[in-house]
Short mmCIF file of N, CA and C in Angstrom, two decimals:
data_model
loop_
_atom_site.label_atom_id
_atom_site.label_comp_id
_atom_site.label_asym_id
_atom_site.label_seq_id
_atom_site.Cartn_x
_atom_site.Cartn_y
_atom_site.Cartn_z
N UNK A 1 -3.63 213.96 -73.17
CA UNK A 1 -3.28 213.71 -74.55
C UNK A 1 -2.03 212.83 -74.58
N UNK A 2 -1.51 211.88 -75.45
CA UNK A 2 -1.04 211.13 -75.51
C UNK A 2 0.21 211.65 -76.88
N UNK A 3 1.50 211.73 -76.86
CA UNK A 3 2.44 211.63 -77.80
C UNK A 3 3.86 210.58 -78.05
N UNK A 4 3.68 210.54 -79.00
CA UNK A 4 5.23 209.22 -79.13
C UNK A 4 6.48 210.49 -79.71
N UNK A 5 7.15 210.44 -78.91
CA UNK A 5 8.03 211.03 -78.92
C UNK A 5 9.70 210.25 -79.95
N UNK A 6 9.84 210.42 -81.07
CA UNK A 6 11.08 209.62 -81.47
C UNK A 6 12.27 211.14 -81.89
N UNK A 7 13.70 209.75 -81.76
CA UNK A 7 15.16 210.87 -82.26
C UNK A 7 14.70 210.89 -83.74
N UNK A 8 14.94 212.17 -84.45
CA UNK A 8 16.24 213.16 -83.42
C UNK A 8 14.92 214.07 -82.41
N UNK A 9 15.33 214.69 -81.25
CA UNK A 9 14.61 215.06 -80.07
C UNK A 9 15.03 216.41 -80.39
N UNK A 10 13.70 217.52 -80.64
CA UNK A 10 14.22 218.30 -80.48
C UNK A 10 13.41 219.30 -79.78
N UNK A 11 13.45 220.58 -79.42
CA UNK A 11 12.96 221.98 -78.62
C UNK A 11 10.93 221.66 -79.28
N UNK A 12 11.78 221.97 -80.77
CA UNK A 12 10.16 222.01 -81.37
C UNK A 12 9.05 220.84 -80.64
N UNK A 13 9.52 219.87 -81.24
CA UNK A 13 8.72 218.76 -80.91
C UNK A 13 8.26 218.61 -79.41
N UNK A 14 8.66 218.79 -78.21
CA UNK A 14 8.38 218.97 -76.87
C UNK A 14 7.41 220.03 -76.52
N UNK A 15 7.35 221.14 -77.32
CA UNK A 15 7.03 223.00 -77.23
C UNK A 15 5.52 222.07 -77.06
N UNK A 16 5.13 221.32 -78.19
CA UNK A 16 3.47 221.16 -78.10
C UNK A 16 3.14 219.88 -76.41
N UNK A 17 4.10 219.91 -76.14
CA UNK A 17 3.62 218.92 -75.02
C UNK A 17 2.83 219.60 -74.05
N UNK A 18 1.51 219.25 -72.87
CA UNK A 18 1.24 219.93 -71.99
C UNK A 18 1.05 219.16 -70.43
N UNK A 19 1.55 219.88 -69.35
CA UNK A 19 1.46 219.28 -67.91
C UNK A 19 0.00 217.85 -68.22
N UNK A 20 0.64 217.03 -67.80
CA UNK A 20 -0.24 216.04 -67.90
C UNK A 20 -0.72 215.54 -68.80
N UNK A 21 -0.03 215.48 -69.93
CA UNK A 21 0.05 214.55 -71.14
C UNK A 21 0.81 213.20 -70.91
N UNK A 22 0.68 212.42 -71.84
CA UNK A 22 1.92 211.36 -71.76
C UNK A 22 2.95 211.33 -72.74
N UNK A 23 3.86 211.03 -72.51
CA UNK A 23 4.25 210.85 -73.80
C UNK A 23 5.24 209.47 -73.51
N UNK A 24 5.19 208.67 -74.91
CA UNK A 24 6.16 207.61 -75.07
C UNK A 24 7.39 208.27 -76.06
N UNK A 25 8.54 207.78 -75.42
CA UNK A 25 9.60 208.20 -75.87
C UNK A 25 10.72 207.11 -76.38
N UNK A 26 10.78 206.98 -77.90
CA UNK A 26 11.72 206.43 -78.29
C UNK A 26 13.08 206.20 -78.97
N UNK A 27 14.02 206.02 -78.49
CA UNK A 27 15.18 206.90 -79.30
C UNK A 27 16.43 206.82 -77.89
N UNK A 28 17.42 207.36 -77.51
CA UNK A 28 18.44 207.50 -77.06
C UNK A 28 18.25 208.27 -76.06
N UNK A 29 18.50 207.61 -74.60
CA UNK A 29 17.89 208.25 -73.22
C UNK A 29 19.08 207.99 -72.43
N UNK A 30 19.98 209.16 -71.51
CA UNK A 30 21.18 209.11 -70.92
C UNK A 30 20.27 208.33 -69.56
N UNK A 31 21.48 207.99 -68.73
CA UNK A 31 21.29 207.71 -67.25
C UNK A 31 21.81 208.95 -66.31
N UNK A 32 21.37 209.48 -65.19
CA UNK A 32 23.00 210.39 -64.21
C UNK A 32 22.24 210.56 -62.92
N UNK A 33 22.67 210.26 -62.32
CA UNK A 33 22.00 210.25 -61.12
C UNK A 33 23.49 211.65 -60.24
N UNK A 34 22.53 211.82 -59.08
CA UNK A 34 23.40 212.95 -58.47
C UNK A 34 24.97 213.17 -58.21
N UNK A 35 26.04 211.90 -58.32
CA UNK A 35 27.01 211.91 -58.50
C UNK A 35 27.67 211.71 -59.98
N UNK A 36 27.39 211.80 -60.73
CA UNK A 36 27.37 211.71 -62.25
C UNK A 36 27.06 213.35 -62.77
N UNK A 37 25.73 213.40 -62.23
CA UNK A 37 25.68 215.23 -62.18
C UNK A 37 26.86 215.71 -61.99
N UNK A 38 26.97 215.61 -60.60
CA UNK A 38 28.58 216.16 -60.05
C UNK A 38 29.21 216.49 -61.05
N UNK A 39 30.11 215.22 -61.03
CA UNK A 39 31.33 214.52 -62.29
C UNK A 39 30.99 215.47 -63.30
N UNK A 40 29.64 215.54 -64.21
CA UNK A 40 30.38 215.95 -65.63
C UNK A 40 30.03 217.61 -65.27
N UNK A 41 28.75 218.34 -64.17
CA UNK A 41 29.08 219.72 -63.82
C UNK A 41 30.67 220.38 -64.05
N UNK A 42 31.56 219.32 -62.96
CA UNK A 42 33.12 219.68 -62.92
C UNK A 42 33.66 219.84 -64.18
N UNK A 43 33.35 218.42 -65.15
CA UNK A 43 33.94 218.65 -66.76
C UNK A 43 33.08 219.73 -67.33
N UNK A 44 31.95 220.33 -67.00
CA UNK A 44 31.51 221.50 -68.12
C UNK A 44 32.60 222.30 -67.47
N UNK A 45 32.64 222.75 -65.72
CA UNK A 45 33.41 223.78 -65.64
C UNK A 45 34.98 223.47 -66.07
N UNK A 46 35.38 223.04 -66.35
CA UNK A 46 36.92 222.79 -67.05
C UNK A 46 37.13 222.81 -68.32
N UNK A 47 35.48 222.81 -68.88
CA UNK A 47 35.69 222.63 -70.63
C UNK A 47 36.23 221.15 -70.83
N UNK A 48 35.90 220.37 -70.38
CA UNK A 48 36.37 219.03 -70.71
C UNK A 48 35.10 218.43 -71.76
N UNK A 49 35.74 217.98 -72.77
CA UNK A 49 34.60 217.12 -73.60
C UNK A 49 33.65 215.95 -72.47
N UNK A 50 32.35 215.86 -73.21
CA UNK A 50 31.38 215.26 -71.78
C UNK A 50 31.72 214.00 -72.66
N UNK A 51 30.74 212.93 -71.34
CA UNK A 51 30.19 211.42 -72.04
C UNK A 51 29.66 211.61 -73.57
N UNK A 52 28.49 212.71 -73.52
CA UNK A 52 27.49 212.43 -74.24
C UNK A 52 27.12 213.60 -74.66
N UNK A 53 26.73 214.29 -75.47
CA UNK A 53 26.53 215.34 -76.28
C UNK A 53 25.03 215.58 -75.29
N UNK A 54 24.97 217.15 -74.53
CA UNK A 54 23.95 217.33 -73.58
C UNK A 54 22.72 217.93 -74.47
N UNK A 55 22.97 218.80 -75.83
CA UNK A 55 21.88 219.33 -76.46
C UNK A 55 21.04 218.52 -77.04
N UNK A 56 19.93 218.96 -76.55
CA UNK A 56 18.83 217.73 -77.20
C UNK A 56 18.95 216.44 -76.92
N UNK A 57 19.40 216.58 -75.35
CA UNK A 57 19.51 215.19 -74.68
C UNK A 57 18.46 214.97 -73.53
N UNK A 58 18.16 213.98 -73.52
CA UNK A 58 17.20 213.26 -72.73
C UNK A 58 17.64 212.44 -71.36
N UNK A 59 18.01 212.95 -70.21
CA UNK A 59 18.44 212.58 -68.91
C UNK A 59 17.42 211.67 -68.12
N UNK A 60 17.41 210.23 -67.73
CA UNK A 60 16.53 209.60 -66.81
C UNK A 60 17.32 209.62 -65.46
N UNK A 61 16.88 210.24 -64.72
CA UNK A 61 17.23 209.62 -63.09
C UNK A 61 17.24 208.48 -62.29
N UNK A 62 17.92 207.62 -63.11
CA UNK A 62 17.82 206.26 -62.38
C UNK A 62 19.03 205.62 -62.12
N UNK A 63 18.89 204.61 -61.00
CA UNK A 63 20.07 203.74 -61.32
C UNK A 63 19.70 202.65 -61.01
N UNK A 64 19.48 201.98 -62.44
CA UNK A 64 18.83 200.22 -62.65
C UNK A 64 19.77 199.56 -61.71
N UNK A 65 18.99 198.44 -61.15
CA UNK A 65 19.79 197.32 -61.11
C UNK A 65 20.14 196.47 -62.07
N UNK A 66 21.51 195.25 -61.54
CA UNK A 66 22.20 194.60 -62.43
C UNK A 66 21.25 193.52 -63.57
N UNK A 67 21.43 193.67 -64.77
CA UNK A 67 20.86 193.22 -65.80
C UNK A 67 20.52 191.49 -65.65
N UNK A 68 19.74 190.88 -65.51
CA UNK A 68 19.60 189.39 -65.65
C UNK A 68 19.79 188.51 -67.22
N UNK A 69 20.33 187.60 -66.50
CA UNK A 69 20.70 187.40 -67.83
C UNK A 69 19.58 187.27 -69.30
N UNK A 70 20.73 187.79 -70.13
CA UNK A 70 19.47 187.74 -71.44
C UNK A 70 18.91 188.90 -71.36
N UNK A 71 18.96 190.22 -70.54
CA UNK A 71 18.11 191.25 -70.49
C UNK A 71 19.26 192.33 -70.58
N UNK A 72 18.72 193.86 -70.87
CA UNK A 72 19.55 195.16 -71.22
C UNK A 72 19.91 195.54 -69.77
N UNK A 73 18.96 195.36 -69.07
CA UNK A 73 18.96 196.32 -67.99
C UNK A 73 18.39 195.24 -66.67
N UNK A 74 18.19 195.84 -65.49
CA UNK A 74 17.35 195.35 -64.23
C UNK A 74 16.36 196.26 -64.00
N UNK A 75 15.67 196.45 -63.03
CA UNK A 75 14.68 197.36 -62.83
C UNK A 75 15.34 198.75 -62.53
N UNK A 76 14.38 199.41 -63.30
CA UNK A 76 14.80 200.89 -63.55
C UNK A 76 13.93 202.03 -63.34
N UNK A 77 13.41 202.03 -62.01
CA UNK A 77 12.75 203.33 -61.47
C UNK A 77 13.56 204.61 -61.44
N UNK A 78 12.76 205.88 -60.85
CA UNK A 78 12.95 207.07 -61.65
C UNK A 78 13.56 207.23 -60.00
N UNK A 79 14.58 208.16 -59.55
CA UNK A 79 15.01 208.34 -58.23
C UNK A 79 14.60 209.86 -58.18
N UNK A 80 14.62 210.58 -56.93
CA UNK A 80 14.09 211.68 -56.47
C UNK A 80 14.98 212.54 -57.26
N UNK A 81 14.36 213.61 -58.22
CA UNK A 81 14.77 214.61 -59.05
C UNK A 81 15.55 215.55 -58.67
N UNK A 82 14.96 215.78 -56.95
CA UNK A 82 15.50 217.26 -56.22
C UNK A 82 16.80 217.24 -56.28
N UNK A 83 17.50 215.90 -56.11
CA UNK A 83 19.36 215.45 -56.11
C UNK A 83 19.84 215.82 -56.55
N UNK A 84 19.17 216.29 -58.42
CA UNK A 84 19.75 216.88 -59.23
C UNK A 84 20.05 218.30 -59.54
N UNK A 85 19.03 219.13 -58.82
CA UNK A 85 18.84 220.50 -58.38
C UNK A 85 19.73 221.36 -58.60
N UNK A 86 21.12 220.97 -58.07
CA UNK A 86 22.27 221.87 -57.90
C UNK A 86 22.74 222.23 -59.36
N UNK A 87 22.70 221.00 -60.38
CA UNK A 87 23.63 220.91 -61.24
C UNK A 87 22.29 220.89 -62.97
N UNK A 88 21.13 220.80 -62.56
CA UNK A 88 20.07 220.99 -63.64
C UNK A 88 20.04 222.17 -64.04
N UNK A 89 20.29 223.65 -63.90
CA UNK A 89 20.27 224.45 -64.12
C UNK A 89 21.46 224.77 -65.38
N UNK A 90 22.61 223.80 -65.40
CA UNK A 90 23.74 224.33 -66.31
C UNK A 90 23.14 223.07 -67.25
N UNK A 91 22.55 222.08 -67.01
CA UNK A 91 22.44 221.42 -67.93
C UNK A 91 21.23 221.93 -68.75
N UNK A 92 20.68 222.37 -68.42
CA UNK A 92 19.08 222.87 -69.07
C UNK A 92 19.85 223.99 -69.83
N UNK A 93 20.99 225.05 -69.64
CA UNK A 93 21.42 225.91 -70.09
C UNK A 93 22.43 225.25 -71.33
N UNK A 94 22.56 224.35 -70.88
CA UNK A 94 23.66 223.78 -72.52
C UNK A 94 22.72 222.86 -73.27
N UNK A 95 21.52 223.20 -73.16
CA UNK A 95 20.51 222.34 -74.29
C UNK A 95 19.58 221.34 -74.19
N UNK A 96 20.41 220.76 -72.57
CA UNK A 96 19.40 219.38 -72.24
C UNK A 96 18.06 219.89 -72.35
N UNK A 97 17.22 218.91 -73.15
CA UNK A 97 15.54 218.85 -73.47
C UNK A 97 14.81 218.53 -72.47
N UNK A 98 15.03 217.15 -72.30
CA UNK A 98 13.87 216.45 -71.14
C UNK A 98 14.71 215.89 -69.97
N UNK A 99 14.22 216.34 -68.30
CA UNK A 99 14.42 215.44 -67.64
C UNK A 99 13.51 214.70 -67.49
N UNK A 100 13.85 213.01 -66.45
CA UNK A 100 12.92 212.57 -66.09
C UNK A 100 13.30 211.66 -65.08
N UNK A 101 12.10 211.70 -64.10
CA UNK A 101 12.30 211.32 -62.49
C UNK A 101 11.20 211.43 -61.32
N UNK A 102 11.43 212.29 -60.70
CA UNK A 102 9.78 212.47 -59.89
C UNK A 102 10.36 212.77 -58.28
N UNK A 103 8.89 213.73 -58.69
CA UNK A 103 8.76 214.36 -57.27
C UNK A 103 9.57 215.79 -58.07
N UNK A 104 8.88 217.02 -56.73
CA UNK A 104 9.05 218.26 -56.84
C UNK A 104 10.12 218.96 -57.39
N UNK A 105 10.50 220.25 -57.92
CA UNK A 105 11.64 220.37 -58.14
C UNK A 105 12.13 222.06 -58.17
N UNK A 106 12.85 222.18 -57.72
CA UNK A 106 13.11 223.38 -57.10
C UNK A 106 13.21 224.77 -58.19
N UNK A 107 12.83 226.10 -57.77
CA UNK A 107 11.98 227.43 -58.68
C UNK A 107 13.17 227.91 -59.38
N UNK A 108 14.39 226.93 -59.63
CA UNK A 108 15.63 227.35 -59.98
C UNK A 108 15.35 226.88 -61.47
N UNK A 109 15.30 225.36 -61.37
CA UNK A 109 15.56 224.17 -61.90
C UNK A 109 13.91 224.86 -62.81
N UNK A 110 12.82 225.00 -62.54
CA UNK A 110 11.74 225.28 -63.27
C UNK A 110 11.85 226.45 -63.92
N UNK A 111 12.62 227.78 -63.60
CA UNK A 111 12.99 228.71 -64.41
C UNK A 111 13.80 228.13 -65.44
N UNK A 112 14.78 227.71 -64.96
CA UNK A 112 15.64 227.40 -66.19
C UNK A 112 15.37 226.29 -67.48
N UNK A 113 14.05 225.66 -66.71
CA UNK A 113 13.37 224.29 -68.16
C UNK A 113 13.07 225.90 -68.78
N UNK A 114 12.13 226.56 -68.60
CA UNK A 114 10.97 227.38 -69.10
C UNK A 114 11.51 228.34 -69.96
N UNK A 115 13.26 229.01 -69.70
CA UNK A 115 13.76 230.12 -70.63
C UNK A 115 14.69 228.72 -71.15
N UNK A 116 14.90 228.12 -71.45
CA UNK A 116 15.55 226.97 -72.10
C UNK A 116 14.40 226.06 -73.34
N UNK A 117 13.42 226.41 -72.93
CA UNK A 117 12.38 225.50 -73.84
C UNK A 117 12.12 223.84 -73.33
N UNK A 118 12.71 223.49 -72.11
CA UNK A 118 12.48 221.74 -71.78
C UNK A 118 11.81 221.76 -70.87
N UNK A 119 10.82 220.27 -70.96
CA UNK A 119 10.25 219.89 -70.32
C UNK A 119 10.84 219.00 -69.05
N UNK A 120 10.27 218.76 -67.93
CA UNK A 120 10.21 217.80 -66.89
C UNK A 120 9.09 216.84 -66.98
N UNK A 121 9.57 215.37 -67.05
CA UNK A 121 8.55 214.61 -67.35
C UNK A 121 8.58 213.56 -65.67
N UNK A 122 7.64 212.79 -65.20
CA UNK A 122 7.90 211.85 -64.19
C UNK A 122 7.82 210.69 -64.88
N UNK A 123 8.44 209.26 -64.36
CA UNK A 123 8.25 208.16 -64.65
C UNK A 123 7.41 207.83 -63.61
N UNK A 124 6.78 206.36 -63.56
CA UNK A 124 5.93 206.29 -62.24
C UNK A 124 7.01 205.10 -61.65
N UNK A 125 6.78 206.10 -60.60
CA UNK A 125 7.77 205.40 -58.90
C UNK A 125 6.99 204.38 -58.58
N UNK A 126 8.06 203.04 -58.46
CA UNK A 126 7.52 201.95 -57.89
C UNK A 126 6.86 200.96 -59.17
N UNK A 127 7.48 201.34 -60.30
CA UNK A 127 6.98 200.59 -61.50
C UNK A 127 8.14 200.10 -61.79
N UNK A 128 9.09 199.98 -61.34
CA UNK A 128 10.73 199.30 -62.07
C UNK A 128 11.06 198.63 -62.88
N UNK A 129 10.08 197.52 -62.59
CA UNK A 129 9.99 196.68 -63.39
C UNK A 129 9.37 196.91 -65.13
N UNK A 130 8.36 197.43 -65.12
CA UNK A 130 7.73 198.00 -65.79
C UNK A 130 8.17 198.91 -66.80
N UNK A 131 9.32 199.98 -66.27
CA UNK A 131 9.99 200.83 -66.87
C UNK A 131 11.00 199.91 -68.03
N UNK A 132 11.80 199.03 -67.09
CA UNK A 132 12.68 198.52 -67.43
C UNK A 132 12.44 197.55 -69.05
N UNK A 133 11.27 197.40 -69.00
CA UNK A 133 10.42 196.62 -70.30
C UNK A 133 10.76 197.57 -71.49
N UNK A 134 10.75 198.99 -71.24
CA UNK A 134 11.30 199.51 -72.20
C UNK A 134 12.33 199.54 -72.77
N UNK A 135 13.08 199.20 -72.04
CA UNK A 135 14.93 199.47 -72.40
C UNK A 135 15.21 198.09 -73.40
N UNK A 136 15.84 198.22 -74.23
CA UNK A 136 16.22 197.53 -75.24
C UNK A 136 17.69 197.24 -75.26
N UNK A 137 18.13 198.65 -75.40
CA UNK A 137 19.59 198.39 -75.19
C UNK A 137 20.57 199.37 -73.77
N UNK A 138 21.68 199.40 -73.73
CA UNK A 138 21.99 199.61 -72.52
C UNK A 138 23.35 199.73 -72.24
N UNK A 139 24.36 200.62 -72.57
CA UNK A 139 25.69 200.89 -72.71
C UNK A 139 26.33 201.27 -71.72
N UNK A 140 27.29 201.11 -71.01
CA UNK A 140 27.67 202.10 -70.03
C UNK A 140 28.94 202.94 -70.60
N UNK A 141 28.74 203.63 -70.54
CA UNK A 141 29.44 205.16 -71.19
C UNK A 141 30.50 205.88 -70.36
N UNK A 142 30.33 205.90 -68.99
CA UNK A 142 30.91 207.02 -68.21
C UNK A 142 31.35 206.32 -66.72
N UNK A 143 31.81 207.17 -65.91
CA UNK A 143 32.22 206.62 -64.65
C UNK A 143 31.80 204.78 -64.30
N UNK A 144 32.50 204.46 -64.41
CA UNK A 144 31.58 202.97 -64.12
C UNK A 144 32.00 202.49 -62.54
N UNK A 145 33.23 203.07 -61.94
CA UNK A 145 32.97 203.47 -60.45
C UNK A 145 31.90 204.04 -59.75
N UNK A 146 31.42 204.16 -60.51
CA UNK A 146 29.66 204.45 -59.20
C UNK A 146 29.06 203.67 -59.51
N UNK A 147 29.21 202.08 -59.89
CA UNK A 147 28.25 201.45 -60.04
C UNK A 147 26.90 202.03 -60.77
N UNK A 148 25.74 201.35 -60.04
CA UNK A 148 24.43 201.82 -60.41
C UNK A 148 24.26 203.27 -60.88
N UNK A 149 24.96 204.37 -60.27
CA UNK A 149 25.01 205.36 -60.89
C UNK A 149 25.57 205.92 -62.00
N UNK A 150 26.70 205.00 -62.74
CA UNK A 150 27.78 205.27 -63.83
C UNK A 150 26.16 206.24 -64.83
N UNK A 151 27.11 206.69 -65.56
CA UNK A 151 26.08 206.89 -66.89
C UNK A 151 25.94 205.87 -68.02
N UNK A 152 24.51 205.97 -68.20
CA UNK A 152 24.76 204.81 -69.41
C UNK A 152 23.91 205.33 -71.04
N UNK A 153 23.94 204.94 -72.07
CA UNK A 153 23.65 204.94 -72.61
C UNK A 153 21.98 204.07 -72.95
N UNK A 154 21.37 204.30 -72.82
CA UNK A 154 19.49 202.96 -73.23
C UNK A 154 19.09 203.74 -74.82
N UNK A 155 18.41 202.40 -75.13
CA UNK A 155 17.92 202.80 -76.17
C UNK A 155 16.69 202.17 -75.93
N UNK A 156 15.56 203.15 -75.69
CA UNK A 156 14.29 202.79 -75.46
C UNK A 156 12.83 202.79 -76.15
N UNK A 157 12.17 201.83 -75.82
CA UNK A 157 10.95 201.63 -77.17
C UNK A 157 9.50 202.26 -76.31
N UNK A 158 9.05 203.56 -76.96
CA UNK A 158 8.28 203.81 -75.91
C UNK A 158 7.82 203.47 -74.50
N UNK A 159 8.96 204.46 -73.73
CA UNK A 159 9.05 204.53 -72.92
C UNK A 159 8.04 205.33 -71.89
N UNK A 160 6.98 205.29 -71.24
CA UNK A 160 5.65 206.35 -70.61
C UNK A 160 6.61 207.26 -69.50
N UNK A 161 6.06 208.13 -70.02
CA UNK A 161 6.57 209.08 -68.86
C UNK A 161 5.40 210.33 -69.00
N UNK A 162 5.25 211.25 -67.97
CA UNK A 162 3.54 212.33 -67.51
C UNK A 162 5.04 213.43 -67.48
N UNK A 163 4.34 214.44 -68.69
CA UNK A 163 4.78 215.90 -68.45
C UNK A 163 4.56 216.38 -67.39
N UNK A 164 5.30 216.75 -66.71
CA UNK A 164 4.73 217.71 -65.38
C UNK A 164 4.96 219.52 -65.52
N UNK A 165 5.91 219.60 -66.00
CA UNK A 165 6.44 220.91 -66.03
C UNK A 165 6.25 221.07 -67.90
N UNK A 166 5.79 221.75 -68.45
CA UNK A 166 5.81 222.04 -70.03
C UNK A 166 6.44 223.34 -70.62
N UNK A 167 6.30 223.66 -71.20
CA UNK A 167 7.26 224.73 -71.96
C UNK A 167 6.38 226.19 -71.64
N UNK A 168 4.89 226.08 -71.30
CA UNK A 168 4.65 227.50 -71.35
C UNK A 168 4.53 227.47 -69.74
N UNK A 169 5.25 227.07 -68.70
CA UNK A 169 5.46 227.08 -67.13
C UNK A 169 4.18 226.63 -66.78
N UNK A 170 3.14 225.53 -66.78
CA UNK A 170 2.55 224.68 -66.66
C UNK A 170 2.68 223.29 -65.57
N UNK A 171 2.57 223.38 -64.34
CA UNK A 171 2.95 222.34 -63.51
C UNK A 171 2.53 221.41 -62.63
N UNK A 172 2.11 220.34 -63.15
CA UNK A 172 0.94 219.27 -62.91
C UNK A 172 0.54 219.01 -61.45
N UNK A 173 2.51 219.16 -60.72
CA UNK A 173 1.98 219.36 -59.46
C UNK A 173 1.48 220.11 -58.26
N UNK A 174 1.38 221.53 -59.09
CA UNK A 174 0.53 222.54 -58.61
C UNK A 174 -0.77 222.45 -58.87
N UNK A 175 -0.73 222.34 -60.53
CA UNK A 175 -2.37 222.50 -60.55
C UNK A 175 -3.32 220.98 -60.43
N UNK A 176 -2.50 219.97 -60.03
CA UNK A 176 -3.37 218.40 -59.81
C UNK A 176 -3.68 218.92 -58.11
N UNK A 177 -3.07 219.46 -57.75
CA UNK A 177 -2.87 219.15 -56.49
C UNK A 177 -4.18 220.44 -55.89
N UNK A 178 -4.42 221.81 -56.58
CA UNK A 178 -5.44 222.60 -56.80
C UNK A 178 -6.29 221.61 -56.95
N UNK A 179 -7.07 220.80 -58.15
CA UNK A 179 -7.87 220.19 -58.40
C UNK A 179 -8.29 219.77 -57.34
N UNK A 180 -7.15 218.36 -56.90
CA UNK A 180 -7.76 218.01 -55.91
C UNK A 180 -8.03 218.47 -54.80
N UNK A 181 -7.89 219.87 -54.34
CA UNK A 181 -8.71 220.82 -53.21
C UNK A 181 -9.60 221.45 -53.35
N UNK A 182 -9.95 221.55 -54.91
CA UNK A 182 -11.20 222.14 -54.90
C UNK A 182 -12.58 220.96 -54.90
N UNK A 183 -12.39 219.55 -55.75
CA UNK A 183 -12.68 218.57 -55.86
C UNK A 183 -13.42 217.97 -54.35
N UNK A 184 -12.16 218.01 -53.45
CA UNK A 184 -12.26 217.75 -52.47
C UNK A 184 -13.70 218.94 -51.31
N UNK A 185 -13.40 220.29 -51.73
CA UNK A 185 -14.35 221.17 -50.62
C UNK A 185 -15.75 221.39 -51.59
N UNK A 186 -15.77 220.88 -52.78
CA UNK A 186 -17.31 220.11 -53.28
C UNK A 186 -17.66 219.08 -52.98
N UNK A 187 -16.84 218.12 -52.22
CA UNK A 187 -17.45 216.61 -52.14
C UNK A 187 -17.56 215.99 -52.71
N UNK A 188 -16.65 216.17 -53.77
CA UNK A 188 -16.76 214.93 -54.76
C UNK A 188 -15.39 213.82 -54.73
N UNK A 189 -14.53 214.24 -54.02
CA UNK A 189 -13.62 213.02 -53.29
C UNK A 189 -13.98 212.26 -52.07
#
């Protein structure tokens, strides 16, 4: 099933999503890749005001390359999710809605989408270019010493991304991956 997702982003609107839907998402999408995690983890634990207001925020795992000219962004694939592992659990607990990135993600990080109400969505790896078509606009907000990793601000025009994880603990890459073993010991792969 297919949904366009626009701000304001909230619990409700995600609740009807299911593992292996799509959804396009348009509206206000953070950047943070695993040292950015870090960084603002440390400011939740200090009580320090963040970049970016985390409730009902939308996290991509990427870190584009440098923008060409005339463009928001460079190519902007989704980087391995697990990086984020350590530090997804406090963010899912202060409100964050959607991540998004790809590949597996640890029974910590999936408890805490599931009593939190957010989904995990993947972008598709190895589409960079592709992704990047979405991005419109493109701010940098936060650490800008990590380069590619700083946080940034995008403002994106349906953007595709595949639910994997959904709100009633639903997880595409368990049960795609079932399919294809049962698929497979009928002979029909």
């Amino acid at each position: 099933m297919e949904h366009y997702l626009e701000e304001p982003f909230t619990k409700d609107k995600v609740k009807e999503y299911k593992a292996g839907d799509t959804v396009y998402i348009t509206g206000t999408v953070y950047t943070a890749r695993d040292a950015a995690h870090k960084r603002i983890s440390e400011m939740m634990e200090r009580g320090e005001k963040l970049p970016f207001d985390i409730n009902n925020s939308i996290i991509y795992y990427v870190g584009p390359t440098p923008a060409r000219p005339g463009k928001p962004i460079g190519s902007a694939g989704p980087t391995t999710s697990y990086r984020m592992d350590a530090y997804a659990p406090d963010f899912l607990d202060s409100g964050q809605l959607m991540m998004i990135g790809k590949g597996l993600r640890s029974e910590k990080v999936l408890d805490a989408a599931l009593s939190n109400g957010a989904v995990y969505c993947c972008a598709v790896g190895g589409a960079a270019a592709l992704m990047a078509q979405s991005v419109k606009s493109s701010e940098l907000i936060a650490f800008e010493n990590l380069g590619a990793e700083a946080v940034r601000k995008l403002y994106v025009d349906k953007m595709p991304v595949k639910v994997v994880f959904d709100t009633d603990g639903e997880n595409l890459y368990e049960s795609g991956r079932k399919s294809y073993l049962e698929w497979n010991e009928r002979g029909i792969l």
